[in-house]
Amino acid sequence: MERITIGKLAEMTGISADTLRYYEKMKLIGADRTEAGYRIYSSDTVGVVRFILGAKALNFTLEEIRVLLTLESSDKASCAQVLKRTESKIAEAETKIQELKEVKKVLSRLVKECPADNTPTACCPILDHIKGAAKVAMASFIFILAAGTAQAKPISYVGGTMVMQENDETGHTFALDYTVTPKLAVGLYAKKEAGGDDFYTVGPQVNTLIKRWNLPDGQGNIFNMTGAGITHDGNDNEASVWTGFLADYETRRVFISYEPRFMYAGDIDKSFWQRARVGVAPYLANYDDLNTWLMVQVDHHPTKDDNVVVTPLVRFFYKTTLIEAGYSSNDHVMFNWQLQF
Amino acid sequence: MKKLLLASVLFFALSGAAHAETIKATVNGMVCAFCATGIEKSFTALPEVDHVKVDLEEKLVTINMKQGQTLDDDHVEKVITDAGYSTNGIVREKNDEPTK
């Protein structure tokens, strides 16, 4: 079998070498290495890349294309499985068509309203409409923030309840936990993923304290958060399970945490991501004071385009209310809140 | 009858001069005010407790008991453990002010 270099493969498919490396990282194509460390591909890879391009033209995402490639190379896979995914794309396309029809309708109405003469732009109905739409968008944004899980600790005190919501570049997360024992909390977890209008996971979750170190000037913890439920994406529903660990250590001055998470939702989602945080308190606040923390959060999603996202944030808490706000390196606002009662 | 009434008034007045106890617990791990609210909430939920003060600087939880009420060390320690912390010592003080 003929072996080709990345340059040759790029030339044969019209795809840049960077994109080919990304496809490899996404496990869409495989590459061997020469003794000198250069990537080398089998000539079959040309067909795989063309398959990827064909599927992209039909609006399949890279994650979906990976599933299609698995189905295509599997002896046990059936046409019905491919059909199921295709029908889901049709539903997406129909939604987009409806949205575009609405856009066209509004644009046509605005064109009719336009005086089409020398009227100053201060009276332009089209510009007025856009300004009004911006206000509605801002109001919706504020509503989402207000409706809004910032998890200081996934277990509080025995008999205590926590409600939390996180809004960040990964989506919107909601959690409600009731602490049963010093080492166990049970609750509900729900997350609407970013990048999909209709992609969410919901189910019960159990939080356990694996180990705690109570020191005179600090506290360290290792928690596990495990849940099971339903993940919905478009017309697809899959049973899902997820688990994650949270290791943290804090004093009154510094904070550090690390959180790996795993999700399995059949064909919809199989992912791993990890989060780390470091923080410093600019002043030593006591129990009855407003506490302020300056933090940096780093998220690593190995399968995403922006696989490392850095979010500087500020955390405030006073008594039983905690609020966090930040802005990520990929231009997303973060707003988290948590209440304890 | 008058003597009986006087004796009753004197009895209740003297028994009102009960001691209000203050319990002070040194707590390990208490560095986060948000998380330490569990300690305050758990103690104030107890009928014997008047009020609670949490001091992160001194790592100290001060529990003011209602007149004539007390909590034994095991109970204090359990509440603090259930809130996620550990005790490093418990001391008691009696306040000699009579009941108003």
Coordinates of C-alpha atoms in Angstrom, one line a residue:
Chain A
M1 CA 0.0 0.0 0.0
E2 CA 1.3 3.4 -0.9
R3 CA 2.3 5.7 1.9
I4 CA 1.9 9.4 1.6
T5 CA 3.2 12.4 3.5
I6 CA 1.0 15.1 5.1
G7 CA 1.9 17.5 2.4
K8 CA 0.9 15.1 -0.3
L9 CA -2.4 14.3 1.5
A10 CA -3.1 18.0 1.8
E11 CA -2.5 18.4 -1.9
M12 CA -4.6 15.5 -2.9
T13 CA -7.6 16.5 -0.7
G14 CA -7.3 20.3 -0.8
I15 CA -7.3 20.3 3.1
S16 CA -4.6 22.2 5.0
A17 CA -1.9 20.3 7.0
D18 CA -3.2 21.9 10.2
T19 CA -6.7 20.7 9.6
L20 CA -5.4 17.2 8.9
R21 CA -3.5 17.2 12.2
Y22 CA -6.8 18.3 13.8
Y23 CA -8.7 15.4 12.2
E24 CA -6.0 13.1 13.6
K25 CA -6.4 14.6 17.1
M26 CA -10.2 14.1 16.7
K27 CA -9.4 10.5 15.8
L28 CA -11.1 10.8 12.4
I29 CA -8.0 9.7 10.6
G30 CA -5.0 7.7 11.7
A31 CA -1.3 8.4 11.0
D32 CA 1.9 6.5 11.4
R33 CA 5.3 8.1 12.0
T34 CA 8.5 7.7 10.1
E35 CA 11.7 7.0 12.0
A36 CA 12.4 10.7 11.8
G37 CA 9.0 11.4 13.4
Y38 CA 7.1 12.7 10.3
R39 CA 3.5 11.7 9.9
I40 CA 2.8 9.2 7.1
Y41 CA -0.6 8.1 5.9
S42 CA -1.9 5.1 4.0
S43 CA -3.4 6.0 0.6
D44 CA -6.8 5.0 2.0
T45 CA -6.8 8.1 4.1
V46 CA -7.5 10.1 1.0
G47 CA -10.9 8.4 0.8
V48 CA -11.5 9.0 4.5
V49 CA -10.8 12.7 4.2
R50 CA -13.1 13.0 1.2
F51 CA -15.8 11.2 3.3
I52 CA -15.3 13.7 6.0
L53 CA -15.7 16.6 3.5
G54 CA -18.8 15.0 2.0
A55 CA -20.4 14.6 5.5
K56 CA -19.4 18.2 6.4
A57 CA -21.1 19.4 3.3
L58 CA -24.3 17.8 4.7
N59 CA -23.8 19.7 7.9
F60 CA -22.6 16.7 10.0
T61 CA -20.3 17.8 12.9
L62 CA -16.9 16.2 13.3
E63 CA -18.2 14.3 16.3
E64 CA -21.1 12.9 14.2
I65 CA -18.7 12.2 11.4
R66 CA -16.6 10.1 13.7
V67 CA -19.7 8.0 14.5
L68 CA -20.5 7.7 10.8
L69 CA -17.0 6.5 10.0
T70 CA -17.3 3.9 12.7
L71 CA -20.6 2.8 11.3
E72 CA -19.2 2.7 7.8
S73 CA -16.3 0.5 8.8
S74 CA -18.3 -1.8 11.1
D75 CA -19.6 -5.2 9.9
K76 CA -22.4 -5.1 12.4
A77 CA -23.7 -1.6 11.7
S78 CA -26.9 -1.2 9.6
C79 CA -28.3 1.3 7.3
A80 CA -31.0 2.0 9.9
Q81 CA -28.4 3.4 12.2
V82 CA -27.2 5.8 9.5
L83 CA -30.8 6.7 8.7
K84 CA -31.5 7.6 12.3
R85 CA -28.6 10.1 12.3
T86 CA -29.6 11.5 9.0
E87 CA -33.2 12.1 10.1
S88 CA -31.9 14.0 13.0
K89 CA -30.0 16.3 10.6
I90 CA -33.2 16.8 8.5
A91 CA -35.0 17.9 11.7
E92 CA -32.1 20.4 12.3
A93 CA -32.2 21.6 8.8
E94 CA -36.0 22.2 9.0
T95 CA -35.5 24.2 12.2
K96 CA -33.0 26.3 10.4
I97 CA -35.2 26.8 7.4
Q98 CA -38.0 28.0 9.7
E99 CA -35.6 30.4 11.4
L100 CA -34.4 31.7 8.1
K101 CA -38.0 32.1 6.9
E102 CA -38.8 34.2 10.0
V103 CA -35.7 36.3 9.3
K104 CA -36.8 36.8 5.7
K105 CA -40.3 37.8 6.8
V106 CA -38.9 40.5 9.2
L107 CA -36.4 41.8 6.7
S108 CA -39.2 42.1 4.0
R109 CA -41.5 44.0 6.5
L110 CA -38.6 46.4 7.3
V111 CA -37.9 47.0 3.7
K112 CA -41.6 47.9 3.2
E113 CA -41.4 50.3 6.2
C114 CA -38.3 52.1 4.9
P115 CA -39.2 55.5 3.5
A116 CA -36.4 55.0 0.9
D117 CA -35.7 58.8 0.7
N118 CA -33.5 61.3 2.4
T119 CA -35.0 60.8 5.9
P120 CA -32.1 61.0 8.5
T121 CA -31.0 57.6 9.9
A122 CA -32.2 58.7 13.4
C123 CA -35.7 57.9 12.0
C124 CA -34.7 54.8 10.1
P125 CA -37.2 52.0 11.0
I126 CA -34.6 49.3 10.1
L127 CA -32.0 50.7 12.5
D128 CA -34.7 51.3 15.1
H129 CA -35.7 47.6 14.8
I130 CA -32.1 46.4 15.2
K131 CA -31.7 48.6 18.3
G132 CA -34.9 47.1 19.8
A133 CA -33.7 43.6 19.0
A134 CA -30.4 44.3 20.8
K135 CA -32.4 45.4 23.9
V136 CA -34.5 42.1 23.8
A137 CA -31.3 40.1 23.4
M138 CA -29.8 41.9 26.4
A139 CA -32.9 41.3 28.4
S140 CA -32.9 37.6 27.5
F141 CA -29.2 37.4 28.5
I142 CA -30.0 39.0 31.9
F143 CA -32.9 36.6 32.3
I144 CA -30.6 33.6 31.7
L145 CA -28.1 34.9 34.2
A146 CA -30.9 35.5 36.7
A147 CA -32.4 32.1 36.1
G148 CA -29.1 30.8 36.5
T149 CA -24.2 26.3 39.4
A150 CA -21.3 27.6 41.2
Q151 CA -20.2 24.7 43.3
A152 CA -18.0 25.8 46.3
K153 CA -18.3 22.3 47.7
P154 CA -20.6 19.5 46.5
I155 CA -21.5 18.6 50.1
S156 CA -22.6 21.2 52.7
Y157 CA -23.8 20.5 56.3
V158 CA -26.1 17.7 57.4
G159 CA -29.7 18.8 56.6
G160 CA -28.4 21.6 54.3
T161 CA -29.7 22.3 50.8
M162 CA -27.7 24.0 48.0
V163 CA -29.0 25.4 44.8
M164 CA -26.5 26.3 42.2
Q165 CA -26.2 27.4 38.6
E166 CA -23.3 27.8 36.2
N167 CA -23.5 29.7 32.9
D168 CA -20.3 29.5 31.0
E169 CA -18.8 28.6 27.6
T170 CA -19.7 24.9 28.1
G171 CA -23.4 25.7 28.6
H172 CA -25.9 26.1 31.5
T173 CA -25.7 23.8 34.5
F174 CA -28.2 23.5 37.3
A175 CA -27.8 21.4 40.5
L176 CA -29.8 21.0 43.6
D177 CA -28.2 19.0 46.5
Y178 CA -29.3 17.9 49.9
T179 CA -26.7 16.8 52.4
V180 CA -27.7 13.6 54.1
T181 CA -24.5 12.8 56.1
P182 CA -21.2 14.6 56.4
K183 CA -20.0 12.4 53.5
L184 CA -23.0 12.1 51.3
A185 CA -25.3 14.5 49.4
V186 CA -28.0 13.6 46.9
G187 CA -29.6 15.8 44.3
L188 CA -30.6 16.6 40.8
Y189 CA -28.2 17.6 38.0
A190 CA -29.2 19.2 34.7
K191 CA -27.1 20.7 31.9
K192 CA -27.9 22.3 28.6
E193 CA -24.9 22.1 26.5
A194 CA -23.6 25.1 24.5
G195 CA -23.5 24.7 20.7
G196 CA -26.8 22.8 20.5
D197 CA -30.3 24.2 20.7
D198 CA -31.7 21.0 22.0
F199 CA -28.8 19.2 23.7
Y200 CA -29.2 18.5 27.4
T201 CA -28.6 16.0 30.1
V202 CA -30.7 15.5 33.2
G203 CA -30.7 13.0 36.1
P204 CA -30.1 12.4 39.8
Q205 CA -26.6 12.8 41.1
V206 CA -24.8 11.5 44.3
N207 CA -21.9 13.4 45.8
T208 CA -19.6 11.7 48.2
L209 CA -16.7 12.9 50.2
I210 CA -13.8 10.5 49.7
K211 CA -11.3 12.2 52.0
R212 CA -11.1 15.4 54.0
W213 CA -8.2 17.1 55.8
N214 CA -9.2 19.6 58.4
L215 CA -6.1 21.6 59.3
P216 CA -5.7 24.5 61.6
D217 CA -5.2 26.9 58.7
G218 CA -6.6 25.1 55.8
Q219 CA -8.9 22.4 54.4
G220 CA -8.4 19.8 51.7
N221 CA -11.0 17.6 50.1
I222 CA -11.5 14.9 47.5
F223 CA -15.1 14.5 46.3
N224 CA -16.8 12.2 43.7
M225 CA -19.9 13.3 41.9
T226 CA -21.7 10.5 40.0
G227 CA -25.0 10.6 38.2
A228 CA -27.2 8.8 35.7
G229 CA -30.0 10.0 33.5
I230 CA -31.1 10.9 30.0
T231 CA -29.1 12.9 27.4
H232 CA -31.2 14.4 24.6
D233 CA -29.8 15.7 21.4
G234 CA -32.2 16.7 18.6
N235 CA -34.4 13.7 18.2
D236 CA -32.0 11.4 19.9
N237 CA -32.3 10.2 23.5
E238 CA -29.7 8.1 25.2
A239 CA -29.3 6.8 28.7
S240 CA -26.3 8.5 30.2
V241 CA -23.9 8.2 33.1
W242 CA -21.4 10.7 34.3
T243 CA -18.8 10.9 37.0
G244 CA -16.3 13.4 38.2
F245 CA -13.8 14.1 40.9
L246 CA -13.0 17.3 42.7
A247 CA -9.8 17.8 44.6
D248 CA -9.4 21.1 46.4
Y249 CA -7.3 22.8 49.0
E250 CA -7.9 26.2 50.5
T251 CA -6.7 28.6 53.2
R252 CA -8.1 32.0 53.9
R253 CA -5.7 33.4 51.4
V254 CA -5.2 30.8 48.6
F255 CA -7.4 28.3 46.7
I256 CA -6.5 25.6 44.3
S257 CA -8.7 22.9 42.7
Y258 CA -8.7 20.2 40.0
E259 CA -11.7 18.5 38.6
P260 CA -11.7 15.8 35.9
R261 CA -15.1 14.8 34.5
F262 CA -16.3 11.9 32.3
M263 CA -19.6 11.6 30.4
Y264 CA -21.0 8.6 28.5
A265 CA -24.2 9.0 26.6
G266 CA -24.2 6.3 23.9
D267 CA -23.8 7.7 20.4
I268 CA -24.5 11.3 21.6
D269 CA -21.6 12.0 23.8
K270 CA -18.5 10.2 25.1
S271 CA -16.3 12.9 26.6
F272 CA -13.7 13.7 29.1
W273 CA -12.9 17.2 30.3
Q274 CA -10.9 18.7 33.1
R275 CA -10.9 21.9 35.0
A276 CA -8.4 23.5 37.3
R277 CA -8.6 26.7 39.4
V278 CA -6.3 28.8 41.4
G279 CA -7.4 31.8 43.4
V280 CA -6.2 34.4 45.9
A281 CA -8.1 36.5 48.4
P282 CA -6.9 40.1 48.0
Y283 CA -7.8 40.8 51.7
L284 CA -8.5 38.5 54.7
A285 CA -12.2 38.6 55.2
N286 CA -13.9 37.3 58.4
Y287 CA -17.1 35.4 58.7
D288 CA -19.4 38.4 58.6
D289 CA -17.6 40.3 55.8
L290 CA -18.0 40.3 52.1
N291 CA -15.4 37.7 50.9
T292 CA -13.7 38.4 47.6
W293 CA -11.6 36.0 45.5
L294 CA -9.7 36.6 42.3
M295 CA -9.4 33.4 40.4
V296 CA -8.3 31.9 37.1
Q297 CA -10.1 28.8 35.7
V298 CA -8.6 26.6 33.0
D299 CA -10.8 24.2 31.2
H300 CA -9.4 21.5 28.9
H301 CA -11.8 19.8 26.5
P302 CA -9.6 17.5 24.4
T303 CA -12.1 17.1 21.6
K304 CA -13.1 20.7 21.0
D305 CA -11.6 23.3 18.7
D306 CA -10.8 25.7 21.5
N307 CA -9.5 22.8 23.7
V308 CA -8.0 25.0 26.3
V309 CA -10.1 27.9 27.7
V310 CA -8.8 30.3 30.3
T311 CA -11.3 32.3 32.4
P312 CA -10.2 35.0 34.8
L313 CA -13.1 35.5 37.3
V314 CA -14.0 37.2 40.5
R315 CA -15.9 35.3 43.3
F316 CA -17.9 37.1 45.9
F317 CA -19.7 35.6 48.8
Y318 CA -21.5 36.8 51.8
K319 CA -23.1 34.5 54.3
T320 CA -25.1 32.0 52.3
T321 CA -24.9 33.6 48.8
L322 CA -22.0 33.1 46.4
I323 CA -21.6 34.7 43.0
E324 CA -18.9 34.4 40.3
A325 CA -18.4 36.4 37.2
G326 CA -15.7 36.0 34.5
Y327 CA -14.9 36.3 30.8
S328 CA -13.3 33.4 29.0
S329 CA -10.5 33.4 26.4
N330 CA -13.0 32.3 23.8
D331 CA -15.2 35.3 24.4
H332 CA -17.9 33.9 26.7
V333 CA -19.3 35.5 29.8
M334 CA -19.3 33.3 32.9
F335 CA -21.9 33.9 35.6
N336 CA -22.4 31.4 38.4
W337 CA -24.3 31.5 41.6
Q338 CA -25.0 29.4 44.6
L339 CA -27.4 29.6 47.5
Q340 CA -27.2 27.6 50.7
F341 CA -30.1 27.1 53.1
Chain B
M1 CA -52.7 33.3 101.5
K2 CA -50.6 36.5 101.3
K3 CA -47.6 34.5 102.7
L4 CA -48.0 31.8 100.1
L5 CA -48.1 34.4 97.3
L6 CA -44.9 36.1 98.7
A7 CA -43.2 32.8 98.9
S8 CA -44.0 32.0 95.3
V9 CA -42.7 35.4 94.1
L10 CA -39.5 34.9 96.0
F11 CA -39.1 31.4 94.6
F12 CA -39.5 32.4 91.0
A13 CA -37.2 35.5 91.5
L14 CA -34.4 33.4 93.0
S15 CA -34.7 30.6 90.4
G16 CA -34.5 33.3 87.6
A17 CA -30.9 34.0 88.6
A18 CA -29.8 31.0 86.5
H19 CA -26.5 31.0 84.7
A20 CA -26.3 31.5 80.9
E21 CA -23.5 29.3 79.5
T22 CA -21.1 30.2 76.7
I23 CA -19.4 27.3 74.9
K24 CA -16.3 28.1 72.9
A25 CA -15.0 25.5 70.3
T26 CA -11.8 25.8 68.4
V27 CA -12.4 24.4 64.9
N28 CA -9.9 23.0 62.4
G29 CA -10.5 23.5 58.7
M30 CA -12.7 26.5 59.1
V31 CA -11.3 28.8 56.5
C32 CA -14.2 29.5 54.1
A33 CA -17.0 31.8 55.4
F34 CA -19.5 30.4 52.9
C35 CA -18.9 26.8 54.0
A36 CA -18.9 27.7 57.7
T37 CA -22.5 29.0 57.5
G38 CA -23.4 25.3 58.1
I39 CA -22.0 25.6 61.6
E40 CA -24.0 28.7 62.4
K41 CA -27.2 27.2 60.9
S42 CA -26.8 23.9 62.6
F43 CA -26.3 25.4 66.1
T44 CA -29.0 28.0 65.8
A45 CA -31.4 25.3 64.8
L46 CA -31.0 23.7 68.3
P47 CA -33.6 24.9 70.8
E48 CA -31.0 25.2 73.6
V49 CA -28.9 27.7 71.7
D50 CA -29.5 31.5 71.9
H51 CA -27.0 32.6 69.3
V52 CA -23.7 31.7 67.6
K53 CA -20.7 33.6 66.5
V54 CA -18.2 32.3 64.0
D55 CA -14.7 33.8 63.9
L56 CA -12.4 32.6 61.1
E57 CA -9.4 34.7 62.4
E58 CA -9.5 32.9 65.8
K59 CA -10.8 29.6 64.4
L60 CA -13.4 29.9 67.1
V61 CA -17.1 29.1 67.3
T62 CA -18.8 30.8 70.3
I63 CA -22.2 29.3 71.3
N64 CA -24.3 31.3 73.7
M65 CA -26.8 29.0 75.4
K66 CA -30.3 30.0 76.6
Q67 CA -30.7 30.4 80.4
G68 CA -30.4 27.1 82.1
Q69 CA -29.6 25.2 78.9
T70 CA -26.4 23.4 77.9
L71 CA -25.0 21.0 75.3
D72 CA -22.5 18.3 76.2
D73 CA -19.1 18.1 74.5
D74 CA -20.2 15.1 72.3
H75 CA -23.2 17.1 71.0
V76 CA -21.1 20.1 70.2
E77 CA -18.5 17.9 68.5
K78 CA -21.2 16.1 66.4
V79 CA -22.7 19.3 65.1
I80 CA -19.3 20.6 64.1
T81 CA -18.4 17.2 62.4
D82 CA -21.8 17.1 60.6
A83 CA -21.0 20.6 59.2
G84 CA -17.7 19.2 57.8
Y85 CA -15.1 20.3 60.4
S86 CA -13.3 18.9 63.4
T87 CA -12.9 20.3 66.9
N88 CA -9.6 21.1 68.5
G89 CA -10.9 21.9 72.0
I90 CA -14.0 23.0 73.9
V91 CA -14.1 25.4 76.8
R92 CA -17.1 26.6 78.9
E93 CA -17.9 29.9 80.6
K94 CA -20.7 30.7 83.0
N95 CA -22.2 34.2 82.9
D96 CA -23.5 35.3 86.3
E97 CA -26.1 37.8 85.2
P98 CA -29.6 37.1 86.5
T99 CA -32.5 36.6 84.1
K100 CA -34.3 39.8 83.3

